[in-house]
Amino acid sequence: MPDREGHPELTEIELGKVLSALADPLRRRVVRELAGGPDGEARTCSSFALPVGKATVTHHFRTLREAGLIRQVDRGNSRMATLRRADIEDRFPGLLSLLVAEGVEEAGGAGGVGDAGGAGGVGPAV
Amino acid sequence: MPDREGHPELTEIELGKVLSALADPLRRRVVRELAGGPDGEARTCSSFALPVGKATVTHHFRTLREAGLIRQVDRGNSRMATLRRADIEDRFPGLLSLLVAEGVEEAGGAGGVGDAGGAGGVGPAV
DNA sequence: TCCAAGGTATGACTTGCATCGTACCTTGCG
DNA sequence: CGCAAGGTACGATGCAAGTCATACCTTGGA
C-alpha cells in the first residue's frame, strides 16, 4: 500500500501507470533530466523550469510520484525529488535508457542508441 | 512521411506516441500477445477478442499502427496485423520485453523478469 | 446473385487529463 | 514578527481520448 505521501512500494509499481506517466512530454523531461544526472540527485520541483504554472507542476510531480518513478521528501521550505533509479531498473530494466536516448537524439546526436538496453550505465559514472 | 495507410517509417517512430499507445491496457494486451507469438505472425483484429465494439477495435488498431507498433496489410476479406518487432527493437531496445514480462507476472508467474532487457529473445525461438 | 462476415467511417457521448487562477499553508529570513 | 518563496488544495475550463450505435463498403462463399 502506498504511504501517505503516495509513494507505491517496489512491487506495487505498475507498468500501466508508469507508461501513462511517461506519455506526457513534460514528465518525460523531468525523468530524463534526473536519469541523466548523478544517482540520488535531489532537485526541487521548480529547478526544472517547466513552462507551466505552479499548480500544474504540482500535478505532474504527483503523477510521477504515484506512478513510482520519483520519490519526494520534505526538506524545510522545499520538496526535493529524487529518481527511484534502482526500483525502476529492477522492475523495468532498460526503460530509463530509452528516455535518456530520446533526449540524446533530440539534442542533435547521431542516430542509434549505442549500448542502451543494458541494466547499468544509465547515469553518468558516479 | 507515413504511407497512406498511416504506417510511420522507422526513423519516424516517436517515443511519445509509442508510450501513449502503450498506456492503454487493451492495446498493451494486443502488443503483448503479438510479442509473445512467433516473429512475423499475422492475426486479424477480431482474433484478439477485445471486450469492446468493432468500431473501438478499429480505433485501437489505428492508434497502434500510427504509433509504428504494428503493420496492417489487407488480405482479402480481413486485415492482418503483424508486430514491427525488428523496428521496435531497433529504436527502443528492451521495450517489448517489459510488455511480455507484464503478462507473465499477471499470469501468476514468479517475481522477476529473468533475462528481460536483452535485445533478442523476446519471442519464442522461431 | 445474394447474403453473411470483417473492417471502416462518422457522429455523439462521457470521461479523463492538462492547464490555469486563486487561496492557503509552511518554512526561512530579515 | 512580518513577509517573500516554494508547494499544495480546490474549483473551473477546454481539449483529447475511449466508447458506442449506426451506416456503409468489400470480400468470399452458398
CSV table of C-alpha atoms (C1' of nucleotides) in Angstrom, one decimal:
chain,number,residue,atom,x,y,z
A,1,MET,CA,0.0,0.0,0.0
A,2,PRO,CA,1.3,3.4,-0.8
A,3,ASP,CA,2.5,5.6,2.1
A,4,ARG,CA,0.5,8.7,3.0
A,5,GLU,CA,2.6,10.7,0.5
A,6,GLY,CA,1.6,8.4,-2.3
A,7,HIS,CA,4.8,6.5,-3.0
A,8,PRO,CA,4.0,3.0,-4.1
A,9,GLU,CA,6.2,0.2,-2.9
A,10,LEU,CA,8.5,-1.6,-5.3
A,11,THR,CA,6.1,-4.4,-6.0
A,12,GLU,CA,3.2,-2.0,-6.5
A,13,ILE,CA,4.8,-0.1,-9.4
A,14,GLU,CA,2.5,-0.9,-12.3
A,15,LEU,CA,3.6,-0.7,-15.9
A,16,GLY,CA,0.4,0.9,-17.0
A,17,LYS,CA,0.7,3.8,-14.6
A,18,VAL,CA,4.4,4.2,-15.5
A,19,LEU,CA,3.6,4.3,-19.2
A,20,SER,CA,0.8,6.7,-18.6
A,21,ALA,CA,3.0,9.0,-16.6
A,22,LEU,CA,5.7,8.9,-19.2
A,23,ALA,CA,3.3,9.6,-22.0
A,24,ASP,CA,3.4,13.3,-21.1
A,25,PRO,CA,6.4,15.1,-22.6
A,26,LEU,CA,6.9,17.3,-19.6
A,27,ARG,CA,7.0,14.4,-17.2
A,28,ARG,CA,9.3,12.5,-19.6
A,29,ARG,CA,11.6,15.5,-19.5
A,30,VAL,CA,11.8,15.5,-15.7
A,31,VAL,CA,12.6,11.8,-15.6
A,32,ARG,CA,15.1,12.2,-18.4
A,33,GLU,CA,16.9,15.0,-16.6
A,34,LEU,CA,17.0,13.1,-13.4
A,35,ALA,CA,18.2,9.9,-15.2
A,36,GLY,CA,20.9,11.9,-16.9
A,37,GLY,CA,22.2,13.3,-13.6
A,38,PRO,CA,24.1,11.6,-10.8
A,39,ASP,CA,22.3,8.8,-8.9
A,40,GLY,CA,20.5,10.0,-5.9
A,41,GLU,CA,20.5,13.6,-7.0
A,42,ALA,CA,17.8,15.6,-5.3
A,43,ARG,CA,16.2,18.6,-7.1
A,44,THR,CA,13.4,20.9,-6.3
A,45,CYS,CA,10.3,20.9,-8.5
A,46,SER,CA,11.0,24.4,-9.6
A,47,SER,CA,14.5,23.7,-10.7
A,48,PHE,CA,13.2,22.0,-13.8
A,49,ALA,CA,11.7,25.3,-15.1
A,50,LEU,CA,8.7,23.7,-16.7
A,51,PRO,CA,6.8,26.1,-18.9
A,52,VAL,CA,3.6,25.7,-16.9
A,53,GLY,CA,2.0,27.2,-13.8
A,54,LYS,CA,2.9,26.1,-10.2
A,55,ALA,CA,-0.3,24.2,-9.8
A,56,THR,CA,0.4,22.2,-12.9
A,57,VAL,CA,3.9,21.4,-11.8
A,58,THR,CA,2.5,20.0,-8.6
A,59,HIS,CA,0.1,17.9,-10.6
A,60,HIS,CA,2.9,16.4,-12.8
A,61,PHE,CA,5.1,15.6,-9.8
A,62,ARG,CA,2.2,14.0,-8.1
A,63,THR,CA,1.6,11.8,-11.1
A,64,LEU,CA,5.3,10.8,-11.2
A,65,ARG,CA,5.3,10.1,-7.5
A,66,GLU,CA,2.2,8.0,-7.6
A,67,ALA,CA,3.5,6.0,-10.6
A,68,GLY,CA,6.6,5.2,-8.5
A,69,LEU,CA,9.1,7.0,-10.7
A,70,ILE,CA,10.3,9.6,-8.2
A,71,ARG,CA,10.5,10.0,-4.5
A,72,GLN,CA,9.6,13.3,-2.8
A,73,VAL,CA,10.9,14.2,0.6
A,74,ASP,CA,10.2,17.4,2.5
A,75,ARG,CA,13.3,19.4,3.2
A,76,GLY,CA,12.4,22.5,5.0
A,77,ASN,CA,11.0,25.0,2.7
A,78,SER,CA,11.2,22.9,-0.5
A,79,ARG,CA,10.3,19.4,-1.5
A,80,MET,CA,13.2,17.5,-3.1
A,81,ALA,CA,12.6,15.0,-5.8
A,82,THR,CA,14.8,12.0,-6.5
A,83,LEU,CA,14.6,9.4,-9.2
A,84,ARG,CA,13.8,5.9,-8.0
A,85,ARG,CA,16.5,4.6,-10.3
A,86,ALA,CA,17.2,1.2,-8.7
A,87,ASP,CA,13.5,0.4,-8.3
A,88,ILE,CA,12.7,1.3,-11.9
A,89,GLU,CA,15.7,-0.7,-13.2
A,90,ASP,CA,14.6,-3.6,-11.1
A,91,ARG,CA,11.1,-3.7,-12.4
A,92,PHE,CA,11.6,-2.4,-15.9
A,93,PRO,CA,15.2,-2.9,-16.9
A,94,GLY,CA,16.2,-0.7,-19.8
A,95,LEU,CA,13.3,1.7,-19.5
A,96,LEU,CA,15.4,4.7,-18.3
A,97,SER,CA,17.8,4.1,-21.2
A,98,LEU,CA,15.0,4.7,-23.7
A,99,LEU,CA,14.2,8.1,-22.1
A,100,VAL,CA,17.8,9.2,-22.0
A,101,ALA,CA,18.3,8.1,-25.6
A,102,GLU,CA,15.3,10.2,-26.6
A,103,GLY,CA,17.0,13.3,-25.1
A,104,VAL,CA,20.2,12.5,-27.0
A,105,GLU,CA,18.5,12.2,-30.3
A,106,GLU,CA,16.6,15.5,-29.8
A,107,ALA,CA,19.8,17.2,-28.8
A,108,GLY,CA,21.2,16.6,-32.3
A,109,GLY,CA,23.2,13.5,-31.6
A,110,ALA,CA,23.9,10.9,-34.3
A,111,GLY,CA,21.3,8.2,-34.8
A,112,GLY,CA,21.4,5.0,-32.8
A,113,VAL,CA,21.2,4.4,-29.1
A,114,GLY,CA,24.5,2.8,-28.6
A,115,ASP,CA,24.6,0.5,-25.6
A,116,ALA,CA,21.2,1.3,-24.4
A,117,GLY,CA,19.2,-1.6,-23.2
A,118,GLY,CA,21.7,-2.8,-20.6
A,119,ALA,CA,20.6,-2.5,-16.9
A,120,GLY,CA,23.6,-0.5,-15.9
A,121,GLY,CA,25.2,2.6,-17.3
A,122,VAL,CA,22.2,4.7,-17.5
A,123,GLY,CA,23.5,7.6,-15.5
A,124,PRO,CA,27.0,9.1,-15.6
A,125,ALA,CA,29.7,7.2,-13.7
A,126,VAL,CA,29.1,8.4,-10.2
B,1,MET,CA,6.3,10.6,-44.0
B,2,PRO,CA,3.8,7.9,-43.2
B,3,ASP,CA,2.3,6.0,-46.1
B,4,ARG,CA,-1.3,6.3,-47.0
B,5,GLU,CA,-2.2,3.6,-44.5
B,6,GLY,CA,-0.6,5.5,-41.7
B,7,HIS,CA,2.5,3.5,-41.1
B,8,PRO,CA,5.4,5.7,-40.0
B,9,GLU,CA,8.8,4.9,-41.2
B,10,LEU,CA,11.5,3.5,-38.8
B,11,THR,CA,13.0,6.9,-38.1
B,12,GLU,CA,9.6,8.5,-37.6
B,13,ILE,CA,8.6,6.3,-34.7
B,14,GLU,CA,8.4,8.6,-31.7
B,15,LEU,CA,8.8,7.5,-28.1
B,16,GLY,CA,5.9,9.8,-27.0
B,17,LYS,CA,3.5,8.2,-29.4
B,18,VAL,CA,4.6,4.8,-28.6
B,19,LEU,CA,4.2,5.3,-24.9
B,20,SER,CA,0.8,6.9,-25.4
B,21,ALA,CA,-0.3,4.0,-27.4
B,22,LEU,CA,1.0,1.5,-24.8
B,23,ALA,CA,-0.7,3.4,-22.0
B,24,ASP,CA,-3.9,1.7,-22.8
B,25,PRO,CA,-4.3,-1.8,-21.4
B,26,LEU,CA,-6.2,-3.1,-24.4
B,27,ARG,CA,-3.5,-2.0,-26.8
B,28,ARG,CA,-0.8,-3.3,-24.5
B,29,ARG,CA,-2.5,-6.6,-24.5
B,30,VAL,CA,-2.5,-6.7,-28.3
B,31,VAL,CA,1.2,-5.9,-28.5
B,32,ARG,CA,2.0,-8.4,-25.7
B,33,GLU,CA,0.2,-11.2,-27.4
B,34,LEU,CA,1.9,-10.5,-30.7
B,35,ALA,CA,5.3,-10.2,-28.9
B,36,GLY,CA,4.7,-13.5,-27.2
B,37,GLY,CA,3.9,-15.2,-30.5
B,38,PRO,CA,6.2,-16.2,-33.3
B,39,ASP,CA,8.0,-13.4,-35.2
B,40,GLY,CA,6.1,-12.3,-38.3
B,41,GLU,CA,2.8,-13.8,-37.0
B,42,ALA,CA,-0.2,-12.2,-38.7
B,43,ARG,CA,-3.5,-12.1,-36.9
B,44,THR,CA,-6.8,-10.5,-37.6
B,45,CYS,CA,-8.1,-7.7,-35.4
B,46,SER,CA,-11.0,-9.8,-34.3
B,47,SER,CA,-8.8,-12.7,-33.2
B,48,PHE,CA,-7.8,-10.8,-30.1
B,49,ALA,CA,-11.4,-10.9,-28.8
B,50,LEU,CA,-11.2,-7.4,-27.2
B,51,PRO,CA,-14.1,-6.7,-24.9
B,52,VAL,CA,-15.2,-3.6,-26.9
B,53,GLY,CA,-17.2,-2.9,-30.0
B,54,LYS,CA,-16.0,-3.2,-33.6
B,55,ALA,CA,-15.5,0.5,-34.1
B,56,THR,CA,-13.4,0.7,-30.9
B,57,VAL,CA,-11.3,-2.2,-32.1
B,58,THR,CA,-10.6,-0.3,-35.3
B,59,HIS,CA,-9.7,2.8,-33.3
B,60,HIS,CA,-7.2,0.9,-31.2
B,61,PHE,CA,-5.5,-0.7,-34.1
B,62,ARG,CA,-5.3,2.5,-35.9
B,63,THR,CA,-3.5,4.0,-32.9
B,64,LEU,CA,-1.1,1.1,-32.8
B,65,ARG,CA,-0.5,1.4,-36.5
B,66,GLU,CA,0.1,5.2,-36.4
B,67,ALA,CA,2.5,4.8,-33.5
B,68,GLY,CA,4.5,2.4,-35.5
B,69,LEU,CA,4.0,-0.7,-33.3
B,70,ILE,CA,2.1,-2.8,-35.8
B,71,ARG,CA,1.8,-3.2,-39.5
B,72,GLN,CA,-1.5,-3.9,-41.1
B,73,VAL,CA,-1.9,-5.4,-44.6
B,74,ASP,CA,-5.1,-6.2,-46.5
B,75,ARG,CA,-5.6,-9.8,-47.1
B,76,GLY,CA,-8.8,-10.4,-48.9
B,77,ASN,CA,-11.7,-10.1,-46.5
B,78,SER,CA,-9.6,-9.4,-43.4
B,79,ARG,CA,-6.9,-7.1,-42.4
B,80,MET,CA,-3.9,-8.9,-40.9
B,81,ALA,CA,-1.8,-7.2,-38.2
B,82,THR,CA,1.8,-8.0,-37.6
B,83,LEU,CA,4.2,-6.7,-34.9
B,84,ARG,CA,7.0,-4.5,-36.2
B,85,ARG,CA,9.4,-6.4,-33.9
B,86,ALA,CA,12.7,-5.5,-35.5
B,87,ASP,CA,11.8,-1.9,-35.9
B,88,ILE,CA,10.8,-1.6,-32.3
B,89,GLU,CA,13.8,-3.4,-31.0
B,90,ASP,CA,16.0,-1.1,-33.2
B,91,ARG,CA,14.6,2.1,-31.8
B,92,PHE,CA,13.6,1.1,-28.3
B,93,PRO,CA,15.6,-2.0,-27.3
B,94,GLY,CA,14.1,-3.9,-24.4
B,95,LEU,CA,10.7,-2.3,-24.7
B,96,LEU,CA,8.9,-5.4,-25.8
B,97,SER,CA,10.5,-7.4,-23.0
B,98,LEU,CA,8.8,-5.2,-20.5
B,99,LEU,CA,5.4,-5.8,-22.0
B,100,VAL,CA,5.9,-9.6,-22.2
B,101,ALA,CA,7.1,-9.5,-18.6
B,102,GLU,CA,3.9,-7.8,-17.5
B,103,GLY,CA,1.9,-10.6,-19.0
B,104,VAL,CA,4.0,-13.2,-17.2
B,105,GLU,CA,3.5,-11.6,-13.8
B,106,GLU,CA,-0.2,-11.2,-14.3
B,107,ALA,CA,-0.4,-14.8,-15.3
B,108,GLY,CA,0.8,-15.9,-11.9
B,109,GLY,CA,4.5,-16.4,-12.6
B,110,ALA,CA,7.1,-15.9,-10.0
B,111,GLY,CA,8.6,-12.5,-9.4
B,112,GLY,CA,11.4,-11.2,-11.5
B,113,VAL,CA,11.7,-10.7,-15.2
B,114,GLY,CA,14.5,-13.1,-15.9
B,115,ASP,CA,16.6,-12.1,-18.8
B,116,ALA,CA,14.4,-9.3,-20.0
B,117,GLY,CA,16.3,-6.4,-21.2
B,118,GLY,CA,18.3,-8.0,-23.9
B,119,ALA,CA,17.6,-7.1,-27.5
B,120,GLY,CA,17.0,-10.7,-28.5
B,121,GLY,CA,15.0,-13.5,-27.1
B,122,VAL,CA,11.7,-11.6,-26.8
B,123,GLY,CA,9.6,-14.0,-28.8
B,124,PRO,CA,9.9,-17.8,-28.8
B,125,ALA,CA,12.8,-19.3,-30.7
B,126,VAL,CA,11.5,-19.2,-34.3
C,1,DT,C1',-26.6,-13.4,-57.4
C,2,DC,C1',-27.4,-12.6,-52.7
C,3,DC,C1',-26.0,-12.7,-48.1
C,4,DA,C1',-23.0,-13.0,-44.1
C,5,DA,C1',-18.7,-11.5,-42.1
C,6,DG,C1',-14.7,-8.5,-41.2
C,7,DG,C1',-13.4,-3.6,-41.1
C,8,DT,C1',-14.0,1.2,-41.7
C,9,DA,C1',-16.2,6.0,-41.4
C,10,DT,C1',-19.0,9.1,-39.0
C,11,DG,C1',-21.2,11.4,-35.3
C,12,DA,C1',-22.3,11.7,-30.5
C,13,DC,C1',-21.4,11.0,-25.7
C,14,DT,C1',-18.6,10.6,-21.5
C,15,DT,C1',-14.7,10.5,-19.0
C,16,DG,C1',-10.2,11.8,-18.0
C,17,DC,C1',-6.4,14.9,-18.3
C,18,DA,C1',-3.6,19.2,-18.7
C,19,DT,C1',-3.9,23.7,-17.6
C,20,DC,C1',-4.9,27.8,-15.1
C,21,DG,C1',-6.3,31.2,-11.2
C,22,DT,C1',-6.8,31.8,-6.6
C,23,DA,C1',-6.5,30.9,-1.9
C,24,DC,C1',-4.0,28.8,1.6
C,25,DC,C1',-0.1,26.6,4.4
C,26,DT,C1',4.7,26.1,5.8
C,27,DT,C1',9.3,27.5,6.1
C,28,DG,C1',13.2,30.5,6.2
C,29,DC,C1',14.9,35.0,6.7
C,30,DG,C1',15.3,39.9,7.6
D,1,DC,C1',7.1,39.5,14.0
D,2,DG,C1',6.1,40.1,9.1
D,3,DC,C1',6.9,38.9,4.6
D,4,DA,C1',8.6,36.5,0.5
D,5,DA,C1',9.1,32.0,-1.6
D,6,DG,C1',8.1,27.1,-2.6
D,7,DG,C1',4.2,23.9,-2.8
D,8,DT,C1',-0.4,22.3,-2.2
D,9,DA,C1',-5.6,22.2,-2.5
D,10,DC,C1',-9.6,23.3,-4.8
D,11,DG,C1',-12.6,24.6,-8.5
D,12,DA,C1',-13.2,25.6,-13.3
D,13,DT,C1',-12.3,25.1,-18.2
D,14,DG,C1',-11.0,23.3,-22.6
D,15,DC,C1',-9.5,19.5,-25.2
D,16,DA,C1',-8.2,14.9,-26.2
D,17,DA,C1',-9.3,10.0,-25.8
D,18,DG,C1',-12.2,5.7,-25.2
D,19,DT,C1',-16.6,4.0,-26.2
D,20,DC,C1',-20.7,3.1,-28.7
D,21,DA,C1',-24.5,2.8,-32.5
D,22,DT,C1',-25.3,3.1,-37.0
D,23,DA,C1',-24.5,3.0,-41.8
D,24,DC,C1',-21.5,1.6,-45.3
D,25,DC,C1',-18.0,-0.9,-48.2
D,26,DT,C1',-15.5,-5.1,-49.6
D,27,DT,C1',-14.7,-9.8,-49.9
D,28,DG,C1',-15.8,-14.7,-50.0
D,29,DG,C1',-18.9,-18.3,-50.2
D,30,DA,C1',-23.5,-20.5,-50.8
